[in-house]
Tab-separated table of C-alpha atoms and ligand atoms in Angstrom:
chain	number	residue	atom	x	y	z
A	9	MET	CA	42.514	-11.289	20.668
A	10	THR	CA	39.539	-8.149	21.291
A	11	GLY	CA	36.561	-7.211	19.980
A	12	LEU	CA	35.822	-3.226	18.683
A	13	ASN	CA	33.640	-1.519	21.845
A	14	GLU	CA	33.867	-4.549	23.810
A	15	ILE	CA	34.191	-3.950	27.269
A	16	TYR	CA	36.694	-4.815	30.087
A	17	LYS	CA	37.502	-4.623	33.461
A	18	CYS	CA	39.922	-5.174	36.415
A	19	GLU	CA	39.478	-7.309	38.792
A	20	ILE	CA	42.344	-5.614	41.335
A	21	CYS	CA	41.736	-1.788	40.188
A	22	GLY	CA	38.421	-1.675	39.028
A	23	ASN	CA	39.944	0.068	36.023
A	24	ILE	CA	37.657	-0.095	32.542
A	25	VAL	CA	38.767	0.040	28.938
A	26	GLU	CA	37.122	0.056	25.906
A	27	VAL	CA	38.660	-0.901	22.776
A	28	LEU	CA	37.940	1.666	20.321
A	29	HIS	CA	40.553	-0.184	17.350
A	30	ILE	CA	40.928	-4.491	17.986
A	31	GLY	CA	44.828	-4.633	18.162
A	32	VAL	CA	46.494	-8.834	18.951
A	33	GLY	CA	47.331	-8.504	22.215
A	34	GLU	CA	45.886	-8.989	24.953
A	35	LEU	CA	44.623	-6.139	27.630
A	36	VAL	CA	46.282	-6.505	31.112
A	37	CYS	CA	45.944	-4.337	34.193
A	38	CYS	CA	47.878	-5.338	37.500
A	39	GLY	CA	49.383	-7.558	36.116
A	40	GLN	CA	47.272	-9.645	35.397
A	41	PRO	CA	44.160	-10.704	31.442
A	42	MET	CA	41.659	-7.478	32.382
A	43	LYS	CA	38.083	-9.851	32.206
A	44	PHE	CA	35.772	-9.435	29.203
A	45	GLN	CA	32.419	-7.400	29.793
A	46	ASP	CA	30.020	-9.740	28.244
A	47	GLU	CA	26.165	-8.086	27.605
A	48	SER	CA	24.758	-11.007	27.601
A	49	VAL	CA	25.192	-13.807	30.381
A	50	LYS	CA	23.317	-12.372	33.723
A	51	ASP	CA	22.270	-14.325	36.527
A	52	GLY	CA	19.322	-12.555	37.217
A	53	ALA	CA	18.904	-9.551	38.068
A	54	LEU	CA	17.290	-9.036	34.154
A	55	GLU	CA	13.591	-6.758	35.383
A	56	LYS	CA	16.360	-4.302	37.191
A	57	HIS	CA	18.650	-3.491	33.881
A	58	LEU	CA	17.048	-3.783	31.051
A	59	PRO	CA	16.974	-0.606	28.765
A	60	ILE	CA	14.220	0.626	27.109
A	61	ILE	CA	14.368	3.363	24.066
A	62	LYS	CA	12.058	5.439	23.673
A	63	GLY	CA	12.090	8.443	21.249
A	64	ASN	CA	15.273	9.835	21.728
A	65	GLU	CA	15.607	8.828	25.142
A	66	VAL	CA	17.416	5.938	27.004
A	67	LYS	CA	16.063	4.402	30.387
A	68	VAL	CA	16.571	1.889	32.719
A	69	SER	CA	14.198	-0.855	33.428
A	70	SER	CA	10.250	0.021	34.208
A	71	ILE	CA	11.284	-0.438	37.369
A	72	ASN	CA	13.829	1.485	39.333
A	73	HIS	CA	17.292	0.894	39.152
A	74	PRO	CA	19.615	2.210	42.446
A	75	MET	CA	21.165	4.866	42.017
A	76	GLU	CA	23.456	4.640	45.932
A	77	LYS	CA	26.845	5.750	46.148
A	78	SER	CA	27.107	1.271	46.702
A	79	HIS	CA	25.200	0.967	43.475
A	80	TYR	CA	24.092	2.311	39.885
A	81	ILE	CA	24.393	3.036	36.547
A	82	GLU	CA	27.847	4.571	35.521
A	83	TRP	CA	27.618	5.044	31.909
A	84	ILE	CA	24.178	4.825	29.462
A	85	GLU	CA	25.365	4.567	25.615
A	86	ALA	CA	22.893	4.849	22.236
A	87	THR	CA	23.681	4.927	19.163
A	88	ASP	CA	21.856	5.357	15.884
A	89	GLY	CA	23.925	2.993	13.337
A	90	GLU	CA	26.546	5.956	12.464
A	91	GLN	CA	26.705	8.172	16.187
A	92	VAL	CA	27.473	6.215	18.958
A	93	SER	CA	27.201	8.908	22.647
A	94	LYS	CA	27.525	7.356	25.911
A	95	ILE	CA	26.388	9.512	28.855
A	96	PHE	CA	27.685	9.306	32.570
A	97	LEU	CA	26.198	9.142	35.491
A	98	LYS	CA	26.622	10.299	38.946
A	99	PRO	CA	24.624	8.343	42.343
A	100	GLY	CA	22.293	10.638	43.046
A	101	GLN	CA	20.782	10.759	39.236
A	102	ASN	CA	17.958	10.049	37.355
A	103	PRO	CA	19.050	6.445	35.444
A	104	LYS	CA	18.017	7.756	32.426
A	105	ALA	CA	19.249	9.836	29.208
A	106	GLU	CA	18.755	11.636	26.428
A	107	PHE	CA	19.995	11.812	23.150
A	108	CYS	CA	20.629	14.486	20.407
A	109	PHE	CA	19.429	11.378	17.967
A	110	THR	CA	17.221	8.346	18.555
A	111	PRO	CA	18.734	4.931	19.431
A	112	ILE	CA	18.719	1.701	17.599
A	113	SER	CA	21.022	0.321	19.583
A	114	THR	CA	21.561	1.021	23.647
A	115	ARG	CA	24.692	-0.131	26.067
A	116	ILE	CA	24.357	-0.012	30.141
A	117	TYR	CA	26.791	-0.217	32.630
A	118	CYS	CA	25.023	-0.772	36.743
A	119	ASN	CA	28.256	-0.776	39.250
A	120	ILE	CA	27.839	-4.225	40.552
A	121	HIS	CA	26.190	-6.265	37.956
A	122	GLY	CA	28.381	-5.063	35.171
A	123	LEU	CA	26.976	-4.717	31.170
A	124	TRP	CA	23.323	-4.390	30.029
A	125	LYS	CA	22.762	-3.998	25.794
A	126	LYS	CA	19.746	-3.337	24.144
U	22	FE2	FE1	22.785	-3.404	39.798
């Protein structure tokens, strides 16, 4: 069973979906179950991916994360407990985003290293 706001990825075609309403079915893409993107289990690279909240801005790590076509931060999401906003980034941009509220929690998605939360 899925959970609200969980992120799943198809390991074949690369589709990524977020659960906006919980159902009982399994998420399937390209004929196989989609893979749950765990925001807590990682194999290193923590210092390059941990989001930092400063005022209404979210920055990805204290050292620069690459923003190249082959490796970049795809999006930064933030919530203040009521509102949720997601800002999509492109290669070449800075790995940061400014929100119109003060985030209390944030998630970022790296196309190589997956989902990270603070
Ligand atoms: Fe990365």
